[in-house]
Amino acid sequence: MGHDAIALKSGWDEYGIAYGKPTTNVHIRSVHLQSSAGASLAFGSEMSGGIADVQVEHVSLYNSLSGIEFRTTRGRGGYIKEIIVSDADLLNVDTAFVAIGDYGIHPDDKFDPNALPSIKKIMLQNITGRKITLAGNFTGIKQSPFTSICISNVSLSISPTSTISWTCSNVSGYSESVFPEPCEELKTVNTSSSCFSILMNPNGGGRAPATAILR
């Protein structure tokens, strides 16, 4: 694709909030995704109706500007939560993981700047990557930090020309068996219980199993 290969959305600013139809119970597996000018897999930035209960597994992401990207900005409202991405292989990807809080424009001037989005309970596990420039860019919103960002069993081969591996601000999370070693914000010990709860309840704690499958 010229831009994002798969993009999950749920509405734009006040219109998405008013319509109130979240994107939920999505299962993506066994796909090969390439996006030279965007993300292999994107969440948002139009996510004002909410995105939750998404499971992604056994995917190949290659020759892309970013691998897995979560996007939002002030005025969106809504949420992105309870997302599990596992068993992914990345090759020749500029930035492996992105979560950014100042992405995208507004359709008009009617949006509420105090409608703060929420990004939390994100699990990235069992992921390998080769020819990666930047491991992660997690830039949250000061008034609404991204929380419970959980990264486990991840090994990325970073380009020797890269001077940094991770960029983090206004974010907190937990990491285990991650190389290169993530930033301090992703080493919060008391977040590990939240990460464990995501694994135990990948579809929101007993709701119906995933109904949308892309493969």
mmCIF file with all atom_site columns, C-alpha atoms in Angstrom:
data_model
loop_
_atom_site.group_PDB
_atom_site.id
_atom_site.type_symbol
_atom_site.label_atom_id
_atom_site.label_alt_id
_atom_site.label_comp_id
_atom_site.label_asym_id
_atom_site.label_entity_id
_atom_site.label_seq_id
_atom_site.pdbx_PDB_ins_code
_atom_site.Cartn_x
_atom_site.Cartn_y
_atom_site.Cartn_z
_atom_site.occupancy
_atom_site.B_iso_or_equiv
_atom_site.pdbx_formal_charge
_atom_site.auth_seq_id
_atom_site.auth_comp_id
_atom_site.auth_asym_id
_atom_site.auth_atom_id
_atom_site.pdbx_PDB_model_num
ATOM 1   C CA . MET A 1 1   ? 0.000   0.000   0.000  1.00 0.00 ? 1   MET A CA 1
ATOM 2   C CA . GLY A 1 2   ? 1.061   3.589   -0.552 1.00 0.00 ? 2   GLY A CA 1
ATOM 3   C CA . HIS A 1 3   ? -0.043  4.526   2.968  1.00 0.00 ? 3   HIS A CA 1
ATOM 4   C CA . ASP A 1 4   ? -1.292  2.264   5.797  1.00 0.00 ? 4   ASP A CA 1
ATOM 5   C CA . ALA A 1 5   ? -1.783  -1.375  4.849  1.00 0.00 ? 5   ALA A CA 1
ATOM 6   C CA . ILE A 1 6   ? -4.449  -1.992  7.535  1.00 0.00 ? 6   ILE A CA 1
ATOM 7   C CA . ALA A 1 7   ? -5.934  0.945   9.464  1.00 0.00 ? 7   ALA A CA 1
ATOM 8   C CA . LEU A 1 8   ? -8.540  0.570   12.215 1.00 0.00 ? 8   LEU A CA 1
ATOM 9   C CA . LYS A 1 9   ? -10.655 3.669   12.873 1.00 0.00 ? 9   LYS A CA 1
ATOM 10  C CA . SER A 1 10  ? -13.949 4.639   14.562 1.00 0.00 ? 10  SER A CA 1
ATOM 11  C CA . GLY A 1 11  ? -14.886 8.225   13.778 1.00 0.00 ? 11  GLY A CA 1
ATOM 12  C CA . TRP A 1 12  ? -13.489 11.732  13.683 1.00 0.00 ? 12  TRP A CA 1
ATOM 13  C CA . ASP A 1 13  ? -13.606 14.074  16.692 1.00 0.00 ? 13  ASP A CA 1
ATOM 14  C CA . GLU A 1 14  ? -17.088 15.197  17.845 1.00 0.00 ? 14  GLU A CA 1
ATOM 15  C CA . TYR A 1 15  ? -18.760 13.254  15.014 1.00 0.00 ? 15  TYR A CA 1
ATOM 16  C CA . GLY A 1 16  ? -17.222 9.965   16.100 1.00 0.00 ? 16  GLY A CA 1
ATOM 17  C CA . ILE A 1 17  ? -18.056 10.672  19.744 1.00 0.00 ? 17  ILE A CA 1
ATOM 18  C CA . ALA A 1 18  ? -21.693 11.457  18.895 1.00 0.00 ? 18  ALA A CA 1
ATOM 19  C CA . TYR A 1 19  ? -22.106 8.409   16.636 1.00 0.00 ? 19  TYR A CA 1
ATOM 20  C CA . GLY A 1 20  ? -20.570 6.225   19.325 1.00 0.00 ? 20  GLY A CA 1
ATOM 21  C CA . LYS A 1 21  ? -19.848 3.042   17.357 1.00 0.00 ? 21  LYS A CA 1
ATOM 22  C CA . PRO A 1 22  ? -16.541 1.548   18.516 1.00 0.00 ? 22  PRO A CA 1
ATOM 23  C CA . THR A 1 23  ? -14.421 -0.844  16.509 1.00 0.00 ? 23  THR A CA 1
ATOM 24  C CA . THR A 1 24  ? -14.252 -4.005  18.634 1.00 0.00 ? 24  THR A CA 1
ATOM 25  C CA . ASN A 1 25  ? -13.638 -7.751  18.488 1.00 0.00 ? 25  ASN A CA 1
ATOM 26  C CA . VAL A 1 26  ? -11.239 -7.740  15.552 1.00 0.00 ? 26  VAL A CA 1
ATOM 27  C CA . HIS A 1 27  ? -8.859  -10.627 14.841 1.00 0.00 ? 27  HIS A CA 1
ATOM 28  C CA . ILE A 1 28  ? -6.085  -10.147 12.269 1.00 0.00 ? 28  ILE A CA 1
ATOM 29  C CA . ARG A 1 29  ? -3.798  -13.081 11.519 1.00 0.00 ? 29  ARG A CA 1
ATOM 30  C CA . SER A 1 30  ? -1.498  -14.625 8.910  1.00 0.00 ? 30  SER A CA 1
ATOM 31  C CA . VAL A 1 31  ? -1.071  -11.579 6.681  1.00 0.00 ? 31  VAL A CA 1
ATOM 32  C CA . HIS A 1 32  ? 1.922   -9.968  4.964  1.00 0.00 ? 32  HIS A CA 1
ATOM 33  C CA . LEU A 1 33  ? 1.788   -6.173  5.098  1.00 0.00 ? 33  LEU A CA 1
ATOM 34  C CA . GLN A 1 34  ? 3.923   -3.517  3.397  1.00 0.00 ? 34  GLN A CA 1
ATOM 35  C CA . SER A 1 35  ? 3.501   0.258   3.497  1.00 0.00 ? 35  SER A CA 1
ATOM 36  C CA . SER A 1 36  ? 6.317   2.335   2.096  1.00 0.00 ? 36  SER A CA 1
ATOM 37  C CA . ALA A 1 37  ? 4.816   5.680   3.197  1.00 0.00 ? 37  ALA A CA 1
ATOM 38  C CA . GLY A 1 38  ? 2.858   4.691   6.322  1.00 0.00 ? 38  GLY A CA 1
ATOM 39  C CA . ALA A 1 39  ? 2.293   1.940   8.857  1.00 0.00 ? 39  ALA A CA 1
ATOM 40  C CA . SER A 1 40  ? 1.905   -1.747  8.161  1.00 0.00 ? 40  SER A CA 1
ATOM 41  C CA . LEU A 1 41  ? -0.752  -1.769  10.898 1.00 0.00 ? 41  LEU A CA 1
ATOM 42  C CA . ALA A 1 42  ? -2.321  1.461   12.198 1.00 0.00 ? 42  ALA A CA 1
ATOM 43  C CA . PHE A 1 43  ? -4.838  2.307   14.929 1.00 0.00 ? 43  PHE A CA 1
ATOM 44  C CA . GLY A 1 44  ? -6.376  5.773   14.432 1.00 0.00 ? 44  GLY A CA 1
ATOM 45  C CA . SER A 1 45  ? -5.839  8.584   14.295 1.00 0.00 ? 45  SER A CA 1
ATOM 46  C CA . GLU A 1 46  ? -9.615  8.907   13.813 1.00 0.00 ? 46  GLU A CA 1
ATOM 47  C CA . MET A 1 47  ? -10.591 6.810   16.859 1.00 0.00 ? 47  MET A CA 1
ATOM 48  C CA . SER A 1 48  ? -13.140 8.996   18.665 1.00 0.00 ? 48  SER A CA 1
ATOM 49  C CA . GLY A 1 49  ? -15.723 6.209   18.869 1.00 0.00 ? 49  GLY A CA 1
ATOM 50  C CA . GLY A 1 50  ? -13.167 3.894   20.480 1.00 0.00 ? 50  GLY A CA 1
ATOM 51  C CA . ILE A 1 51  ? -11.077 0.891   19.418 1.00 0.00 ? 51  ILE A CA 1
ATOM 52  C CA . ALA A 1 52  ? -10.852 -2.126  21.741 1.00 0.00 ? 52  ALA A CA 1
ATOM 53  C CA . ASP A 1 53  ? -10.442 -5.900  21.929 1.00 0.00 ? 53  ASP A CA 1
ATOM 54  C CA . VAL A 1 54  ? -8.166  -6.402  18.935 1.00 0.00 ? 54  VAL A CA 1
ATOM 55  C CA . GLN A 1 55  ? -5.904  -9.418  18.521 1.00 0.00 ? 55  GLN A CA 1
ATOM 56  C CA . VAL A 1 56  ? -3.169  -9.515  15.882 1.00 0.00 ? 56  VAL A CA 1
ATOM 57  C CA . GLU A 1 57  ? -1.024  -12.636 15.447 1.00 0.00 ? 57  GLU A CA 1
ATOM 58  C CA . HIS A 1 58  ? 1.347   -14.358 13.029 1.00 0.00 ? 58  HIS A CA 1
ATOM 59  C CA . VAL A 1 59  ? 1.920   -11.355 10.770 1.00 0.00 ? 59  VAL A CA 1
ATOM 60  C CA . SER A 1 60  ? 4.830   -10.263 8.589  1.00 0.00 ? 60  SER A CA 1
ATOM 61  C CA . LEU A 1 61  ? 5.476   -6.522  8.379  1.00 0.00 ? 61  LEU A CA 1
ATOM 62  C CA . TYR A 1 62  ? 8.149   -5.393  5.938  1.00 0.00 ? 62  TYR A CA 1
ATOM 63  C CA . ASN A 1 63  ? 9.536   -2.497  3.861  1.00 0.00 ? 63  ASN A CA 1
ATOM 64  C CA . SER A 1 64  ? 7.425   0.005   5.817  1.00 0.00 ? 64  SER A CA 1
ATOM 65  C CA . LEU A 1 65  ? 7.825   3.428   7.379  1.00 0.00 ? 65  LEU A CA 1
ATOM 66  C CA . SER A 1 66  ? 6.494   2.005   10.663 1.00 0.00 ? 66  SER A CA 1
ATOM 67  C CA . GLY A 1 67  ? 5.399   -1.422  11.786 1.00 0.00 ? 67  GLY A CA 1
ATOM 68  C CA . ILE A 1 68  ? 2.692   -1.044  14.449 1.00 0.00 ? 68  ILE A CA 1
ATOM 69  C CA . GLU A 1 69  ? 1.378   2.451   15.100 1.00 0.00 ? 69  GLU A CA 1
ATOM 70  C CA . PHE A 1 70  ? -1.164  3.948   17.534 1.00 0.00 ? 70  PHE A CA 1
ATOM 71  C CA . ARG A 1 71  ? -2.232  7.504   16.676 1.00 0.00 ? 71  ARG A CA 1
ATOM 72  C CA . THR A 1 72  ? -4.356  10.143  18.321 1.00 0.00 ? 72  THR A CA 1
ATOM 73  C CA . THR A 1 73  ? -4.393  13.835  19.277 1.00 0.00 ? 73  THR A CA 1
ATOM 74  C CA . ARG A 1 74  ? -6.122  16.286  21.605 1.00 0.00 ? 74  ARG A CA 1
ATOM 75  C CA . GLY A 1 75  ? -9.767  16.792  20.657 1.00 0.00 ? 75  GLY A CA 1
ATOM 76  C CA . ARG A 1 76  ? -10.307 13.190  19.562 1.00 0.00 ? 76  ARG A CA 1
ATOM 77  C CA . GLY A 1 77  ? -11.705 11.810  22.820 1.00 0.00 ? 77  GLY A CA 1
ATOM 78  C CA . GLY A 1 78  ? -12.335 8.074   22.573 1.00 0.00 ? 78  GLY A CA 1
ATOM 79  C CA . TYR A 1 79  ? -9.911  5.300   23.450 1.00 0.00 ? 79  TYR A CA 1
ATOM 80  C CA . ILE A 1 80  ? -7.584  2.610   22.140 1.00 0.00 ? 80  ILE A CA 1
ATOM 81  C CA . LYS A 1 81  ? -7.306  -0.236  24.642 1.00 0.00 ? 81  LYS A CA 1
ATOM 82  C CA . GLU A 1 82  ? -6.973  -3.990  25.156 1.00 0.00 ? 82  GLU A CA 1
ATOM 83  C CA . ILE A 1 83  ? -4.871  -4.613  22.056 1.00 0.00 ? 83  ILE A CA 1
ATOM 84  C CA . ILE A 1 84  ? -2.611  -7.687  21.718 1.00 0.00 ? 84  ILE A CA 1
ATOM 85  C CA . VAL A 1 85  ? -0.047  -8.014  18.929 1.00 0.00 ? 85  VAL A CA 1
ATOM 86  C CA . SER A 1 86  ? 1.937   -11.256 19.031 1.00 0.00 ? 86  SER A CA 1
ATOM 87  C CA . ASP A 1 87  ? 4.154   -13.433 16.863 1.00 0.00 ? 87  ASP A CA 1
ATOM 88  C CA . ALA A 1 88  ? 5.102   -10.713 14.404 1.00 0.00 ? 88  ALA A CA 1
ATOM 89  C CA . ASP A 1 89  ? 8.157   -10.577 12.168 1.00 0.00 ? 89  ASP A CA 1
ATOM 90  C CA . LEU A 1 90  ? 9.449   -7.176  11.014 1.00 0.00 ? 90  LEU A CA 1
ATOM 91  C CA . LEU A 1 91  ? 11.933  -6.618  8.205  1.00 0.00 ? 91  LEU A CA 1
ATOM 92  C CA . ASN A 1 92  ? 13.325  -3.321  6.900  1.00 0.00 ? 92  ASN A CA 1
ATOM 93  C CA . VAL A 1 93  ? 11.002  -1.119  8.956  1.00 0.00 ? 93  VAL A CA 1
ATOM 94  C CA . ASP A 1 94  ? 12.052  2.413   9.913  1.00 0.00 ? 94  ASP A CA 1
ATOM 95  C CA . THR A 1 95  ? 10.296  2.516   13.324 1.00 0.00 ? 95  THR A CA 1
ATOM 96  C CA . ALA A 1 96  ? 9.044   -0.762  14.763 1.00 0.00 ? 96  ALA A CA 1
ATOM 97  C CA . PHE A 1 97  ? 6.522   0.587   17.331 1.00 0.00 ? 97  PHE A CA 1
ATOM 98  C CA . VAL A 1 98  ? 4.852   4.003   17.460 1.00 0.00 ? 98  VAL A CA 1
ATOM 99  C CA . ALA A 1 99  ? 2.314   5.532   19.858 1.00 0.00 ? 99  ALA A CA 1
ATOM 100 C CA . ILE A 1 100 ? 1.906   9.241   19.245 1.00 0.00 ? 100 ILE A CA 1
ATOM 101 C CA . GLY A 1 101 ? -0.413  11.833  20.778 1.00 0.00 ? 101 GLY A CA 1
ATOM 102 C CA . ASP A 1 102 ? -0.134  14.730  18.345 1.00 0.00 ? 102 ASP A CA 1
ATOM 103 C CA . TYR A 1 103 ? -0.993  13.063  15.052 1.00 0.00 ? 103 TYR A CA 1
ATOM 104 C CA . GLY A 1 104 ? -3.620  14.177  12.560 1.00 0.00 ? 104 GLY A CA 1
ATOM 105 C CA . ILE A 1 105 ? -5.767  17.192  11.798 1.00 0.00 ? 105 ILE A CA 1
ATOM 106 C CA . HIS A 1 106 ? -9.368  18.119  12.672 1.00 0.00 ? 106 HIS A CA 1
ATOM 107 C CA . PRO A 1 107 ? -12.225 18.196  10.118 1.00 0.00 ? 107 PRO A CA 1
ATOM 108 C CA . ASP A 1 108 ? -13.408 21.623  11.330 1.00 0.00 ? 108 ASP A CA 1
ATOM 109 C CA . ASP A 1 109 ? -13.191 23.992  14.300 1.00 0.00 ? 109 ASP A CA 1
ATOM 110 C CA . LYS A 1 110 ? -16.058 22.397  16.238 1.00 0.00 ? 110 LYS A CA 1
ATOM 111 C CA . PHE A 1 111 ? -13.883 19.907  18.115 1.00 0.00 ? 111 PHE A CA 1
ATOM 112 C CA . ASP A 1 112 ? -13.462 20.150  21.879 1.00 0.00 ? 112 ASP A CA 1
ATOM 113 C CA . PRO A 1 113 ? -9.754  20.624  22.729 1.00 0.00 ? 113 PRO A CA 1
ATOM 114 C CA . ASN A 1 114 ? -10.495 19.202  26.184 1.00 0.00 ? 114 ASN A CA 1
ATOM 115 C CA . ALA A 1 115 ? -11.708 15.887  24.724 1.00 0.00 ? 115 ALA A CA 1
ATOM 116 C CA . LEU A 1 116 ? -8.632  13.890  25.677 1.00 0.00 ? 116 LEU A CA 1
ATOM 117 C CA . PRO A 1 117 ? -8.129  10.434  24.179 1.00 0.00 ? 117 PRO A CA 1
ATOM 118 C CA . SER A 1 118 ? -7.067  7.399   26.212 1.00 0.00 ? 118 SER A CA 1
ATOM 119 C CA . ILE A 1 119 ? -4.493  4.838   25.095 1.00 0.00 ? 119 ILE A CA 1
ATOM 120 C CA . LYS A 1 120 ? -3.887  1.988   27.526 1.00 0.00 ? 120 LYS A CA 1
ATOM 121 C CA . LYS A 1 121 ? -3.507  -1.773  27.920 1.00 0.00 ? 121 LYS A CA 1
ATOM 122 C CA . ILE A 1 122 ? -1.443  -2.457  24.813 1.00 0.00 ? 122 ILE A CA 1
ATOM 123 C CA . MET A 1 123 ? 0.508   -5.747  24.661 1.00 0.00 ? 123 MET A CA 1
ATOM 124 C CA . LEU A 1 124 ? 3.328   -6.321  22.166 1.00 0.00 ? 124 LEU A CA 1
ATOM 125 C CA . GLN A 1 125 ? 4.891   -9.771  22.549 1.00 0.00 ? 125 GLN A CA 1
ATOM 126 C CA . ASN A 1 126 ? 6.930   -12.417 20.729 1.00 0.00 ? 126 ASN A CA 1
ATOM 127 C CA . ILE A 1 127 ? 8.206   -10.057 18.049 1.00 0.00 ? 127 ILE A CA 1
ATOM 128 C CA . THR A 1 128 ? 11.433  -10.133 16.047 1.00 0.00 ? 128 THR A CA 1
ATOM 129 C CA . GLY A 1 129 ? 12.789  -7.485  13.736 1.00 0.00 ? 129 GLY A CA 1
ATOM 130 C CA . ARG A 1 130 ? 15.698  -7.027  11.335 1.00 0.00 ? 130 ARG A CA 1
ATOM 131 C CA . LYS A 1 131 ? 16.973  -3.874  9.665  1.00 0.00 ? 131 LYS A CA 1
ATOM 132 C CA . ILE A 1 132 ? 15.144  -1.590  12.101 1.00 0.00 ? 132 ILE A CA 1
ATOM 133 C CA . THR A 1 133 ? 16.157  2.084   12.442 1.00 0.00 ? 133 THR A CA 1
ATOM 134 C CA . LEU A 1 134 ? 14.272  2.994   15.647 1.00 0.00 ? 134 LEU A CA 1
ATOM 135 C CA . ALA A 1 135 ? 12.801  0.435   18.041 1.00 0.00 ? 135 ALA A CA 1
ATOM 136 C CA . GLY A 1 136 ? 10.052  2.626   19.477 1.00 0.00 ? 136 GLY A CA 1
ATOM 137 C CA . ASN A 1 137 ? 8.642   6.144   19.596 1.00 0.00 ? 137 ASN A CA 1
ATOM 138 C CA . PHE A 1 138 ? 6.119   6.539   22.424 1.00 0.00 ? 138 PHE A CA 1
ATOM 139 C CA . THR A 1 139 ? 5.044   10.170  22.727 1.00 0.00 ? 139 THR A CA 1
ATOM 140 C CA . GLY A 1 140 ? 1.942   10.521  24.882 1.00 0.00 ? 140 GLY A CA 1
ATOM 141 C CA . ILE A 1 141 ? -0.156  13.521  25.894 1.00 0.00 ? 141 ILE A CA 1
ATOM 142 C CA . LYS A 1 142 ? 0.857   15.359  29.070 1.00 0.00 ? 142 LYS A CA 1
ATOM 143 C CA . GLN A 1 143 ? -2.754  15.692  30.277 1.00 0.00 ? 143 GLN A CA 1
ATOM 144 C CA . SER A 1 144 ? -3.567  12.083  29.313 1.00 0.00 ? 144 SER A CA 1
ATOM 145 C CA . PRO A 1 145 ? -0.454  9.871   29.338 1.00 0.00 ? 145 PRO A CA 1
ATOM 146 C CA . PHE A 1 146 ? -0.467  6.490   27.622 1.00 0.00 ? 146 PHE A CA 1
ATOM 147 C CA . THR A 1 147 ? -0.502  3.761   30.292 1.00 0.00 ? 147 THR A CA 1
ATOM 148 C CA . SER A 1 148 ? -0.027  -0.002  30.606 1.00 0.00 ? 148 SER A CA 1
ATOM 149 C CA . ILE A 1 149 ? 2.114   -0.294  27.484 1.00 0.00 ? 149 ILE A CA 1
ATOM 150 C CA . CYS A 1 150 ? 3.389   -3.868  27.825 1.00 0.00 ? 150 CYS A CA 1
ATOM 151 C CA . ILE A 1 151 ? 6.302   -5.241  25.784 1.00 0.00 ? 151 ILE A CA 1
ATOM 152 C CA . SER A 1 152 ? 7.555   -8.799  26.191 1.00 0.00 ? 152 SER A CA 1
ATOM 153 C CA . ASN A 1 153 ? 9.936   -11.142 24.385 1.00 0.00 ? 153 ASN A CA 1
ATOM 154 C CA . VAL A 1 154 ? 10.972  -8.686  21.678 1.00 0.00 ? 154 VAL A CA 1
ATOM 155 C CA . SER A 1 155 ? 14.285  -8.768  19.811 1.00 0.00 ? 155 SER A CA 1
ATOM 156 C CA . LEU A 1 156 ? 15.093  -6.098  17.225 1.00 0.00 ? 156 LEU A CA 1
ATOM 157 C CA . SER A 1 157 ? 18.238  -5.769  15.159 1.00 0.00 ? 157 SER A CA 1
ATOM 158 C CA . ILE A 1 158 ? 18.891  -2.022  14.983 1.00 0.00 ? 158 ILE A CA 1
ATOM 159 C CA . SER A 1 159 ? 20.759  -0.381  12.114 1.00 0.00 ? 159 SER A CA 1
ATOM 160 C CA . PRO A 1 160 ? 24.364  0.380   13.125 1.00 0.00 ? 160 PRO A CA 1
ATOM 161 C CA . THR A 1 161 ? 23.908  3.988   11.960 1.00 0.00 ? 161 THR A CA 1
ATOM 162 C CA . SER A 1 162 ? 21.146  4.635   14.525 1.00 0.00 ? 162 SER A CA 1
ATOM 163 C CA . THR A 1 163 ? 22.201  6.803   17.479 1.00 0.00 ? 163 THR A CA 1
ATOM 164 C CA . ILE A 1 164 ? 19.162  6.028   19.683 1.00 0.00 ? 164 ILE A CA 1
ATOM 165 C CA . SER A 1 165 ? 16.856  3.025   20.014 1.00 0.00 ? 165 SER A CA 1
ATOM 166 C CA . TRP A 1 166 ? 13.831  4.378   21.914 1.00 0.00 ? 166 TRP A CA 1
ATOM 167 C CA . THR A 1 167 ? 12.073  7.727   22.406 1.00 0.00 ? 167 THR A CA 1
ATOM 168 C CA . CYS A 1 168 ? 9.562   8.045   25.281 1.00 0.00 ? 168 CYS A CA 1
ATOM 169 C CA . SER A 1 169 ? 7.547   10.790  26.989 1.00 0.00 ? 169 SER A CA 1
ATOM 170 C CA . ASN A 1 170 ? 4.233   10.869  28.872 1.00 0.00 ? 170 ASN A CA 1
ATOM 171 C CA . VAL A 1 171 ? 3.985   7.079   28.797 1.00 0.00 ? 171 VAL A CA 1
ATOM 172 C CA . SER A 1 172 ? 4.275   4.260   31.325 1.00 0.00 ? 172 SER A CA 1
ATOM 173 C CA . GLY A 1 173 ? 4.477   0.530   30.956 1.00 0.00 ? 173 GLY A CA 1
ATOM 174 C CA . TYR A 1 174 ? 6.229   -2.742  31.625 1.00 0.00 ? 174 TYR A CA 1
ATOM 175 C CA . SER A 1 175 ? 8.835   -4.646  29.637 1.00 0.00 ? 175 SER A CA 1
ATOM 176 C CA . GLU A 1 176 ? 10.470  -8.048  29.919 1.00 0.00 ? 176 GLU A CA 1
ATOM 177 C CA . SER A 1 177 ? 13.085  -9.720  27.691 1.00 0.00 ? 177 SER A CA 1
ATOM 178 C CA . VAL A 1 178 ? 13.277  -6.777  25.288 1.00 0.00 ? 178 VAL A CA 1
ATOM 179 C CA . PHE A 1 179 ? 16.287  -5.910  23.141 1.00 0.00 ? 179 PHE A CA 1
ATOM 180 C CA . PRO A 1 180 ? 17.460  -3.254  22.711 1.00 0.00 ? 180 PRO A CA 1
ATOM 181 C CA . GLU A 1 181 ? 16.645  -2.248  26.273 1.00 0.00 ? 181 GLU A CA 1
ATOM 182 C CA . PRO A 1 182 ? 13.662  0.132   26.328 1.00 0.00 ? 182 PRO A CA 1
ATOM 183 C CA . CYS A 1 183 ? 13.457  3.513   28.021 1.00 0.00 ? 183 CYS A CA 1
ATOM 184 C CA . GLU A 1 184 ? 12.907  3.858   31.764 1.00 0.00 ? 184 GLU A CA 1
ATOM 185 C CA . GLU A 1 185 ? 9.235   4.812   31.321 1.00 0.00 ? 185 GLU A CA 1
ATOM 186 C CA . LEU A 1 186 ? 8.579   1.272   30.074 1.00 0.00 ? 186 LEU A CA 1
ATOM 187 C CA . LYS A 1 187 ? 10.042  -0.411  33.155 1.00 0.00 ? 187 LYS A CA 1
ATOM 188 C CA . THR A 1 188 ? 7.321   0.331   35.710 1.00 0.00 ? 188 THR A CA 1
ATOM 189 C CA . VAL A 1 189 ? 7.140   -2.709  37.996 1.00 0.00 ? 189 VAL A CA 1
ATOM 190 C CA . ASN A 1 190 ? 3.567   -2.191  39.227 1.00 0.00 ? 190 ASN A CA 1
ATOM 191 C CA . THR A 1 191 ? 2.293   -2.247  35.637 1.00 0.00 ? 191 THR A CA 1
ATOM 192 C CA . SER A 1 192 ? 3.082   -5.951  35.262 1.00 0.00 ? 192 SER A CA 1
ATOM 193 C CA . SER A 1 193 ? -0.268  -6.985  36.776 1.00 0.00 ? 193 SER A CA 1
ATOM 194 C CA . SER A 1 194 ? -2.110  -4.964  34.111 1.00 0.00 ? 194 SER A CA 1
ATOM 195 C CA . CYS A 1 195 ? -0.068  -6.700  31.426 1.00 0.00 ? 195 CYS A CA 1
ATOM 196 C CA . PHE A 1 196 ? -0.943  -10.092 32.868 1.00 0.00 ? 196 PHE A CA 1
ATOM 197 C CA . SER A 1 197 ? -4.660  -9.218  32.870 1.00 0.00 ? 197 SER A CA 1
ATOM 198 C CA . ILE A 1 198 ? -4.497  -8.360  29.158 1.00 0.00 ? 198 ILE A CA 1
ATOM 199 C CA . LEU A 1 199 ? -3.072  -11.789 28.383 1.00 0.00 ? 199 LEU A CA 1
ATOM 200 C CA . MET A 1 200 ? -5.694  -13.547 30.468 1.00 0.00 ? 200 MET A CA 1
ATOM 201 C CA . ASN A 1 201 ? -8.562  -11.598 28.904 1.00 0.00 ? 201 ASN A CA 1
ATOM 202 C CA . PRO A 1 202 ? -7.649  -10.916 25.265 1.00 0.00 ? 202 PRO A CA 1
ATOM 203 C CA . ASN A 1 203 ? -11.276 -10.227 24.313 1.00 0.00 ? 203 ASN A CA 1
ATOM 204 C CA . GLY A 1 204 ? -12.364 -8.032  27.180 1.00 0.00 ? 204 GLY A CA 1
ATOM 205 C CA . GLY A 1 205 ? -12.896 -10.569 29.919 1.00 0.00 ? 205 GLY A CA 1
ATOM 206 C CA . GLY A 1 206 ? -15.455 -13.022 28.638 1.00 0.00 ? 206 GLY A CA 1
ATOM 207 C CA . ARG A 1 207 ? -17.147 -11.230 25.779 1.00 0.00 ? 207 ARG A CA 1
ATOM 208 C CA . ALA A 1 208 ? -17.970 -12.957 22.520 1.00 0.00 ? 208 ALA A CA 1
ATOM 209 C CA . PRO A 1 209 ? -14.941 -14.116 20.526 1.00 0.00 ? 209 PRO A CA 1
ATOM 210 C CA . ALA A 1 210 ? -13.596 -12.087 17.642 1.00 0.00 ? 210 ALA A CA 1
ATOM 211 C CA . THR A 1 211 ? -16.074 -11.709 14.815 1.00 0.00 ? 211 THR A CA 1
ATOM 212 C CA . ALA A 1 212 ? -13.980 -9.883  12.209 1.00 0.00 ? 212 ALA A CA 1
ATOM 213 C CA . ILE A 1 213 ? -11.052 -11.894 10.859 1.00 0.00 ? 213 ILE A CA 1
ATOM 214 C CA . LEU A 1 214 ? -8.530  -10.650 8.299  1.00 0.00 ? 214 LEU A CA 1
ATOM 215 C CA . ARG A 1 215 ? -6.166  -13.257 6.925  1.00 0.00 ? 215 ARG A CA 1
#
